[in-house]
mmCIF file of C-alpha atoms in Angstrom:
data_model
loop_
_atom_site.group_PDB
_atom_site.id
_atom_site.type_symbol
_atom_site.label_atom_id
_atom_site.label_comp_id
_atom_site.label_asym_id
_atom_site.label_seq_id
_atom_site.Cartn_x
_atom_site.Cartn_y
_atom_site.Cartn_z
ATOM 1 C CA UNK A 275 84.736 137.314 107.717
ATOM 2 C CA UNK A 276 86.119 133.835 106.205
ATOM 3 C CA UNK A 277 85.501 130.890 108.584
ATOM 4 C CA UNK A 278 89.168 129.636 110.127
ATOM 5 C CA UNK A 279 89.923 126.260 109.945
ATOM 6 C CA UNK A 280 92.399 123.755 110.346
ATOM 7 C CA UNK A 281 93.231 120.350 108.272
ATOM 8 C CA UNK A 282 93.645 117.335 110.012
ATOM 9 C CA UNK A 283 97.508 117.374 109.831
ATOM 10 C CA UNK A 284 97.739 121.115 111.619
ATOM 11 C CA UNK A 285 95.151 119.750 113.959
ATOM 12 C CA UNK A 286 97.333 117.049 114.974
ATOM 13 C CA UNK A 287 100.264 119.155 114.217
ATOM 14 C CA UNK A 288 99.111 121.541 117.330
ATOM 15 C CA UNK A 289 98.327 118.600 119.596
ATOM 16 C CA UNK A 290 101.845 117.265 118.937
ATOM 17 C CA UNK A 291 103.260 121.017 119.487
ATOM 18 C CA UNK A 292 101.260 121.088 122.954
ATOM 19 C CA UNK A 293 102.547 117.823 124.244
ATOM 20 C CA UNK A 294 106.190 119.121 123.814
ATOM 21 C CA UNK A 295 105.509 122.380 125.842
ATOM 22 C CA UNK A 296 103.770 120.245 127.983
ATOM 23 C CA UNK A 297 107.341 117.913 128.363
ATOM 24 C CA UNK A 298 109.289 121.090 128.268
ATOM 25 C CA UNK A 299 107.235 123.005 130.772
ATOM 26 C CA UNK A 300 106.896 119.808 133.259
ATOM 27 C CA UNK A 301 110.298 118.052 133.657
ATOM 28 C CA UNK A 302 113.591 119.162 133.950
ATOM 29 C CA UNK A 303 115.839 117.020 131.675
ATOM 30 C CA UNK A 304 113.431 115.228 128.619
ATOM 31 C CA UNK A 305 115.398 114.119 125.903
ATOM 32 C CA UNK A 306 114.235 112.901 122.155
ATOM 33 C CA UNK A 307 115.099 109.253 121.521
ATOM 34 C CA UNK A 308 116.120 109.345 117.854
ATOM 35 C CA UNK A 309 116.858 106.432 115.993
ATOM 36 C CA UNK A 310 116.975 108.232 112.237
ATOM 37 C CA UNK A 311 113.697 106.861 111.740
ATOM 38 C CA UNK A 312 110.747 108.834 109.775
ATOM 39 C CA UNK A 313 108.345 108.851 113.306
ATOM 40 C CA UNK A 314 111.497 110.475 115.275
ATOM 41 C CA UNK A 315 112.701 112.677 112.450
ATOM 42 C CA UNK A 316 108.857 114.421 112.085
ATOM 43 C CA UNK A 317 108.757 114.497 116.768
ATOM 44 C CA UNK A 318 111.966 116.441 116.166
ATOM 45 C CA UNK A 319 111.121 118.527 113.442
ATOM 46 C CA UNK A 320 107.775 118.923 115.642
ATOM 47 C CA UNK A 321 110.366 120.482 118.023
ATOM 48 C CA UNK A 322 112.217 122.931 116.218
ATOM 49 C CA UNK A 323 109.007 124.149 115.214
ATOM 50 C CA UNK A 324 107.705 124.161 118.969
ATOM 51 C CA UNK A 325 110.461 126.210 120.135
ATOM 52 C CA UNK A 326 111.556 128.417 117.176
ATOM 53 C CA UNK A 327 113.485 130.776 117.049
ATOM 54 C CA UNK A 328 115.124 128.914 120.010
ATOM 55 C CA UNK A 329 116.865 125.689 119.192
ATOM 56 C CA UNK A 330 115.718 122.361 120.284
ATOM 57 C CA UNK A 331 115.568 122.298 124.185
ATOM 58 C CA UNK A 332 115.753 118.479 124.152
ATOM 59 C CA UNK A 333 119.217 116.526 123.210
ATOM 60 C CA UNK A 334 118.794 113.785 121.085
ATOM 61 C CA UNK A 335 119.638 109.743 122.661
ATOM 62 C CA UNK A 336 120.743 107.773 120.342
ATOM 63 C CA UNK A 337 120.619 103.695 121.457
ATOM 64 C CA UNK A 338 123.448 102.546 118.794
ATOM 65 C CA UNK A 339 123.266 98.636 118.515
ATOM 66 C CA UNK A 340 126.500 98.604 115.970
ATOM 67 C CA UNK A 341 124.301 96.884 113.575
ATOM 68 C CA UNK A 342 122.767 100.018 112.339
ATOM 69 C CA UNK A 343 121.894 100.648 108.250
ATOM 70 C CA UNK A 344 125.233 103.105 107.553
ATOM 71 C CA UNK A 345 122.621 105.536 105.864
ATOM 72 C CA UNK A 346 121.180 106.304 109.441
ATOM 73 C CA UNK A 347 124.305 106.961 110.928
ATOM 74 C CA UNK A 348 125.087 109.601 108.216
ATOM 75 C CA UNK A 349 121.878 111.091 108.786
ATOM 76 C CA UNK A 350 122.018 111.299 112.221
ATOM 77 C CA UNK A 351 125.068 113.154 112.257
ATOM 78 C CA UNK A 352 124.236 115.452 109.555
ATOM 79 C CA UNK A 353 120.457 115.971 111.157
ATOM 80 C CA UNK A 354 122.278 116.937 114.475
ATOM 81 C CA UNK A 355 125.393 119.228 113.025
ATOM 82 C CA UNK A 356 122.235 121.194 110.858
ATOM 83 C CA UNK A 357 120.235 121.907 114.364
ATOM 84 C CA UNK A 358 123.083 122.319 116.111
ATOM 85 C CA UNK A 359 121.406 120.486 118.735
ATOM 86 C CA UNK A 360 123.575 118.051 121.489
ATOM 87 C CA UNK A 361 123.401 114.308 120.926
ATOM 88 C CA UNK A 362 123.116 111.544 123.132
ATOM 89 C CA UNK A 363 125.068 108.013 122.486
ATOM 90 C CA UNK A 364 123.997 104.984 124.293
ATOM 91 C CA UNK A 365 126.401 102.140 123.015
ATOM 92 C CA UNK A 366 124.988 98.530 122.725
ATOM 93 C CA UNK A 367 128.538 97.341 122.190
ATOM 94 C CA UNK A 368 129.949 98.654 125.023
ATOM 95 C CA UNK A 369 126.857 97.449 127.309
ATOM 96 C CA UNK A 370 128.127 93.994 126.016
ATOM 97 C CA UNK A 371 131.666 95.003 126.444
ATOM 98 C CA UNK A 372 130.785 95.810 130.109
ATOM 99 C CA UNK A 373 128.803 92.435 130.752
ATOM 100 C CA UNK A 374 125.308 94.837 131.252
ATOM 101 C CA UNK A 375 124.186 92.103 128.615
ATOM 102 C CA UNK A 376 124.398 88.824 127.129
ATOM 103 C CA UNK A 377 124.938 88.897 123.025
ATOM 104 C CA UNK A 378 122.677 86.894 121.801
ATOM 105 C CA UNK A 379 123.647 83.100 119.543
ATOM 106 C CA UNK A 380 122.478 81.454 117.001
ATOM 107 C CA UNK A 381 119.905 81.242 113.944
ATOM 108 C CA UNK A 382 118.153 84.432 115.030
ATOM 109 C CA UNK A 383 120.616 86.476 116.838
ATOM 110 C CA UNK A 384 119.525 89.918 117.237
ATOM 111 C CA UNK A 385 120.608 93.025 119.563
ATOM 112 C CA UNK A 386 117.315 94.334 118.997
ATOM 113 C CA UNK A 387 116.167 93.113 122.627
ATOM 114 C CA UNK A 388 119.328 94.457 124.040
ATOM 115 C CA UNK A 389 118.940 98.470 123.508
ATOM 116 C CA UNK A 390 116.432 98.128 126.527
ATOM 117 C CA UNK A 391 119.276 97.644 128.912
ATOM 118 C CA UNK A 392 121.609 100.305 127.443
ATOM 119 C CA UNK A 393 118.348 102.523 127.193
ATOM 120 C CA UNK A 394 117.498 102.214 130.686
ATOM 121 C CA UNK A 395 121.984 102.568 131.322
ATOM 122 C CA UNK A 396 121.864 105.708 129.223
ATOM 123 C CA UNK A 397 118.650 107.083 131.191
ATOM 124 C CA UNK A 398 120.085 107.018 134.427
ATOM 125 C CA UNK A 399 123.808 107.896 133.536
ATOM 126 C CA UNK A 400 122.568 111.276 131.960
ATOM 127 C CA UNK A 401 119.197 112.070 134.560
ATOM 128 C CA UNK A 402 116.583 111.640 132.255
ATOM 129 C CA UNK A 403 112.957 112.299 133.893
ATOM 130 C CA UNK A 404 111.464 112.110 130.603
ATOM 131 C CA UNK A 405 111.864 110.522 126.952
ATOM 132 C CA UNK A 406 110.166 111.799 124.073
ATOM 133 C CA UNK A 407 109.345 108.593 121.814
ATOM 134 C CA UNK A 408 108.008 108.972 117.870
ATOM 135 C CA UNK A 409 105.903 105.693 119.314
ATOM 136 C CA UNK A 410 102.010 105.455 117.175
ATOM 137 C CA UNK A 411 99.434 103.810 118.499
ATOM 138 C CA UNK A 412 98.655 103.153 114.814
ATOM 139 C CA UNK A 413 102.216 100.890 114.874
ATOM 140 C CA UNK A 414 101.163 98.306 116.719
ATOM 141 C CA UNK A 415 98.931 96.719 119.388
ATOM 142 C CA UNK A 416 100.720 96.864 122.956
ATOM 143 C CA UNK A 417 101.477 100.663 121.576
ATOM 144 C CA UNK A 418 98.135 101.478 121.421
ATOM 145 C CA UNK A 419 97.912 100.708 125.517
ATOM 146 C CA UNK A 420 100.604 104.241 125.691
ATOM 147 C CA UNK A 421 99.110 107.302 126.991
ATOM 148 C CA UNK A 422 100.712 110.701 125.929
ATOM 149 C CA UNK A 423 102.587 110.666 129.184
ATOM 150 C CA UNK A 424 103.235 107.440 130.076
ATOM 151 C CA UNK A 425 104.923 106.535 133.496
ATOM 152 C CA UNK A 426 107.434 103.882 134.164
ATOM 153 C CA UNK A 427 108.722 102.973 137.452
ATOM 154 C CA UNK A 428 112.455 102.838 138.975
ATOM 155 C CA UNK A 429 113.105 99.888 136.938
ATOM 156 C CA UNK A 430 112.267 101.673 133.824
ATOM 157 C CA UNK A 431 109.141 99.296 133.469
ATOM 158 C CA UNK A 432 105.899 100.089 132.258
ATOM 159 C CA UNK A 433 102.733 98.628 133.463
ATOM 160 C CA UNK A 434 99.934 98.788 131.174
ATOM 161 C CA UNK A 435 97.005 98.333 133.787
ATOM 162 C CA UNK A 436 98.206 101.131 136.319
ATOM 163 C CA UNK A 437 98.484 104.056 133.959
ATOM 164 C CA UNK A 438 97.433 107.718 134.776
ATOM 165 C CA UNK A 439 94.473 109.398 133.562
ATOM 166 C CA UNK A 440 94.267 112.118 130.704
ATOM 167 C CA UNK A 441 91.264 113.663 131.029
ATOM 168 C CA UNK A 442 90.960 115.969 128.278
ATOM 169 C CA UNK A 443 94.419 117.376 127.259
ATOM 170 C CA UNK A 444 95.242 117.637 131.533
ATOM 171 C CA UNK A 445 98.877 115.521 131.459
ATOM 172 C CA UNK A 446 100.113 114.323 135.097
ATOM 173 C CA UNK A 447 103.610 114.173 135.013
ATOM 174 C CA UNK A 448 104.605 113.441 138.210
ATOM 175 C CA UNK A 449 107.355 111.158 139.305
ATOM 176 C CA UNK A 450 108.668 110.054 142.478
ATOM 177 C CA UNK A 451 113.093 110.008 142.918
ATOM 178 C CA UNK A 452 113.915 107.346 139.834
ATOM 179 C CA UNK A 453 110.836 107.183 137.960
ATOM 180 C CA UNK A 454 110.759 108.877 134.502
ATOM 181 C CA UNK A 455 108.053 109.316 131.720
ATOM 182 C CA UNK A 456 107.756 108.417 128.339
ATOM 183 C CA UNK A 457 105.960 111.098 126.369
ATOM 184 C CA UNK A 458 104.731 110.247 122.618
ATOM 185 C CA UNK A 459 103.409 113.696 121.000
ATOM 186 C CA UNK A 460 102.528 111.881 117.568
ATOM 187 C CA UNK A 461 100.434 109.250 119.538
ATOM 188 C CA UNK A 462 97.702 110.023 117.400
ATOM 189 C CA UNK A 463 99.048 110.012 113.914
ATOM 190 C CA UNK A 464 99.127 107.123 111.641
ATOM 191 C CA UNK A 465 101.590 105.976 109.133
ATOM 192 C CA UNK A 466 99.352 108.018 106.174
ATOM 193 C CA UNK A 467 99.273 110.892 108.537
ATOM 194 C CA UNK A 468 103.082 111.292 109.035
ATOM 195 C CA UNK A 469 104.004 110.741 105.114
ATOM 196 C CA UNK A 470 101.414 113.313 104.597
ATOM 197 C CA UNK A 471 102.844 115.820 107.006
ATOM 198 C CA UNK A 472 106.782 114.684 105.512
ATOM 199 C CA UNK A 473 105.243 115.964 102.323
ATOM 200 C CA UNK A 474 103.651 118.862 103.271
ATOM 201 C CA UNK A 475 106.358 120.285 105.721
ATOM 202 C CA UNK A 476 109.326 118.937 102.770
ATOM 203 C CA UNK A 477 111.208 116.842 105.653
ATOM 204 C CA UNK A 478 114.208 115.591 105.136
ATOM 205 C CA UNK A 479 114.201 111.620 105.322
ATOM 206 C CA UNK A 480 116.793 109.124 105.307
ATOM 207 C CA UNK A 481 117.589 107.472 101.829
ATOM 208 C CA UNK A 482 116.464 104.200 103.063
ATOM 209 C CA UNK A 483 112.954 105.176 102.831
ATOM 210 C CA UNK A 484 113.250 105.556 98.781
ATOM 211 C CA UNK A 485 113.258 102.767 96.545
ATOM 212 C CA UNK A 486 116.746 101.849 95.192
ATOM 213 C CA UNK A 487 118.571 98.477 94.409
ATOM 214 C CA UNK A 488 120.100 96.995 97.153
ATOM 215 C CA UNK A 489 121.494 93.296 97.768
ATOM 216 C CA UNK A 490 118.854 91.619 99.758
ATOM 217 C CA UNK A 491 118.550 87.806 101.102
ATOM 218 C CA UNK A 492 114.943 86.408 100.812
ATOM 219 C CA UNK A 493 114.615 85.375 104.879
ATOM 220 C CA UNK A 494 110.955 84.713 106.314
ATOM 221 C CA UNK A 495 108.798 86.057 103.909
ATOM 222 C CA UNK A 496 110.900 89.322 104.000
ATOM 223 C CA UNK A 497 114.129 91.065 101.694
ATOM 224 C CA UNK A 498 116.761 91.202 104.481
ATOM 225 C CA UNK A 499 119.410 93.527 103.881
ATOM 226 C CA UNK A 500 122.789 92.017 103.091
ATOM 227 C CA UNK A 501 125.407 93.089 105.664
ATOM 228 C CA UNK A 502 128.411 92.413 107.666
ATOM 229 C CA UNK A 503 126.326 91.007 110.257
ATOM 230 C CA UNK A 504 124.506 88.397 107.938
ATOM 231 C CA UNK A 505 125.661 84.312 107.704
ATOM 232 C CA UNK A 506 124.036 82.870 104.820
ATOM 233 C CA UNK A 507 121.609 79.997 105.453
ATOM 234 C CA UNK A 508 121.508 76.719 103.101
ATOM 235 C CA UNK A 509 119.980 77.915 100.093
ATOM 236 C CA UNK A 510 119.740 81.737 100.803
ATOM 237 C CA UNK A 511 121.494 83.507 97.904
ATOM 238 C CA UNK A 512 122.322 87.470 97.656
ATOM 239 C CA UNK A 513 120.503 89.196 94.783
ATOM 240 C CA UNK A 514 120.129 92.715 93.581
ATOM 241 C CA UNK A 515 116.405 93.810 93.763
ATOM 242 C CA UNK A 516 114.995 97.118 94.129
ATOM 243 C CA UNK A 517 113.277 97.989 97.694
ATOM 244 C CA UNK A 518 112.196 100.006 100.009
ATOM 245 C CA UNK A 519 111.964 100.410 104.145
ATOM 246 C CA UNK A 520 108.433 101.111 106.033
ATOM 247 C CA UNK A 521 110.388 101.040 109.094
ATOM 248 C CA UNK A 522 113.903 101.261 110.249
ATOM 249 C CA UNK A 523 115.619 99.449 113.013
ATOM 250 C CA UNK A 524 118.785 97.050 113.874
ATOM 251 C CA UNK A 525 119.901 96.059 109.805
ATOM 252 C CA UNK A 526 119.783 92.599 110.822
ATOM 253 C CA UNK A 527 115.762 92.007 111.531
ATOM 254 C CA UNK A 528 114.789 94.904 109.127
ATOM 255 C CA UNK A 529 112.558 93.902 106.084
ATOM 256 C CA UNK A 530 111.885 95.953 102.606
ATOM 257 C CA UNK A 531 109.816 95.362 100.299
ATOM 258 C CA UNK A 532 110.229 95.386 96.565
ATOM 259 C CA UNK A 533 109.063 98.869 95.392
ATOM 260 C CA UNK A 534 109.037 101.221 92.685
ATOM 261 C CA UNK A 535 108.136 104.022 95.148
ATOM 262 C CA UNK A 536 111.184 106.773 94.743
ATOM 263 C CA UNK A 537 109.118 110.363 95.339
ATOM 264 C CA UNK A 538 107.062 111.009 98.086
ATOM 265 C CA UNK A 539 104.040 110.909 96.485
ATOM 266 C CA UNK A 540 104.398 107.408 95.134
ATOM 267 C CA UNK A 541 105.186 106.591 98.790
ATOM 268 C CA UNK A 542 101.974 108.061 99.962
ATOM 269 C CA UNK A 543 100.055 106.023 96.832
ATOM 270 C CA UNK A 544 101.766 103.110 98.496
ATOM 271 C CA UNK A 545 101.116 103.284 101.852
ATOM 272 C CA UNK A 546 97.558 104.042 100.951
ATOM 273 C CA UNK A 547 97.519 100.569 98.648
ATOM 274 C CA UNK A 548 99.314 98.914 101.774
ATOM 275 C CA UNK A 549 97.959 95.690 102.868
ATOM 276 C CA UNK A 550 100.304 94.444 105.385
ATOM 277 C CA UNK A 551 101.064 96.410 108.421
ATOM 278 C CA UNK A 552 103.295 98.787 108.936
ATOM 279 C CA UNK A 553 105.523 96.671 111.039
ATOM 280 C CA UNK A 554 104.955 93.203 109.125
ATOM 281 C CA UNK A 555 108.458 92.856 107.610
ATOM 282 C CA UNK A 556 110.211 93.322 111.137
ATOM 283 C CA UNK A 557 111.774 89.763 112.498
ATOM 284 C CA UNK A 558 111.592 91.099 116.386
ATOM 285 C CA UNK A 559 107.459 91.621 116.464
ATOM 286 C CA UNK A 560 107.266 87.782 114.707
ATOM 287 C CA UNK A 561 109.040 86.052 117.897
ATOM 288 C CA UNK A 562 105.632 85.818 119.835
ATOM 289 C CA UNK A 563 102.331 87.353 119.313
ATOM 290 C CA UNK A 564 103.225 89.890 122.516
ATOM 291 C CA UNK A 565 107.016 90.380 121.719
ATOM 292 C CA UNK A 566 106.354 94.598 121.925
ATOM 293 C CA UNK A 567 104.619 94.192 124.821
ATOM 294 C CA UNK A 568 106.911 91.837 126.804
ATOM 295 C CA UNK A 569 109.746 94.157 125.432
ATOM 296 C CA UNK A 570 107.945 97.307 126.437
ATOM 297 C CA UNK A 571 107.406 96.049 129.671
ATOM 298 C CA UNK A 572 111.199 95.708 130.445
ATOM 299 C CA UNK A 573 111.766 99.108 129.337
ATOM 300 C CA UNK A 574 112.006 99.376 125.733
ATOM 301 C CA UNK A 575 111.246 102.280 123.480
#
């Protein structure tokens, strides 16, 4: 008889699996909070695989600042017409529209800090008791602090002292009337482990992830993506370099880097090479040493 094993990926593969039956089998309306990046693209291919033959359980929310890389739009939609699944919109510009929240001025302008509000809008409006995040603890540090389940109170806030126990793989996910949870099955993977797994499972990834030319502004130590959105600074010039994106968020505080990485493989020989964190090149973690955390605290992802 051949000993059965697993590889590290299935291992954490099945944990992620569990946690979604877990969400599935303990609240009553969880959603997916997709953004088209690579960590929510592998939690919802996690699902489809969790559930299959059955579609996707969960609908996808969408937070859509209006300042989003056009590439993840397209893939959004197409992601969502090829699942069939139902989608989600929460709408930064009309949150602004509605006077829910103040558009931010000046030099660094961003609506990054704004989703939390239509997040928390868009929770409520559609009776969310739990959202199912692609958060890491590998990302970054006030991440780290998340639990699988993680509880936030009728404000939508999170309170990093006053979390519930896991013991083992036990997951409490009891809420009182206006509470939800935030559940995070790849908690445990790191940014190797889910470029592995996009590999191995052939996942379907945004563009954005593959190194192509692009016009890019040289802003704090980081290629910003030329946009719409973008006022040239004295002395900042547009040039044409070739780049890639570790992470994906509002196009305005997103940072590439300049890459020759266009196959998978080359991205996993790059990651592996990596120096700088994962989240180095993003403008909203440089405002203070705890922006996630202060953020996270309010409510955000």
């Amino acid at each position: 008889m051949s000993k059965y094993y697993l590889t590290h990926l299935k291992e954490l593969e099945a944990e992620a699996i569990f946690v979604l039956r877990e969400v599935a089998a303990q609240f009553e309306n969880p959603a997916i909070l997709f953004s088209g990046g690579k960590d929510s693209i592998v939690v919802t291919h996690l699902a489809r695989k969790a559930f299959a033959p059955a579609k996707i359980p969960f609908p996808l929310l969408h937070v859509d600042t209006g300042h989003n890389f056009p590439e993840t739009i397209k893939f959004r939609d197409d992601l969502v017409k090829k699942l069939g699944a139902r989608l989600l919109v929460g709408s930064v510009q009309e949150s602004i529209d509605e006077g829910r929240v103040l558009e931010e001025k000046g030099r660094d302008a961003s609506r990054n800090a704004l989703q939390t509000t239509t997040l928390l809008d868009a929770i409520e409006s559609n009776q969310l008791d739990c959202c199912i995040g692609g958060g890491r603890r590998d990302e970054e540090k006030a991440r780290a602090k998340e639990r699988f389940f993680s509880h936030r109170d009728d404000f939508g806030q999170w309170d990093p002292k006053n979390q519930r126990p896991e013991l083992w793989n036990i997951f409490n996910g009891r809420y009182h009337r206006g509470e939800h949870f935030r559940a995070f099955p790849i908690s445990n993977w790191t940014e190797m482990d889910v470029w592995q797994y996009i590999m191995l499972e052939n996942i379907e990834i945004p563009s954005l992830y593959i190194a192509h030319e692009r016009d890019v502004i040289w802003r704090d130590n980081t290629w910003i993506p030329n946009s719409e959105f973008i006022t040239l600074r004295p002395g900042e010039e547009v040039v044409r370099k070739k780049i890639r994106f570790r992470t994906l968020g509002d196009i305005t505080i997103t940072g590439g880097l300049e890459s020759d990485a266009d196959t998978l493989p080359k991205i996993v020989a790059e990651v592996a090479a990596a120096r700088q964190t994962e989240r180095g090149n993003r403008a909203d973690d440089k405002r203070s040493e705890t922006a996630m955390e202060d953020r996270k605290r309010q409510g955000y992802f």
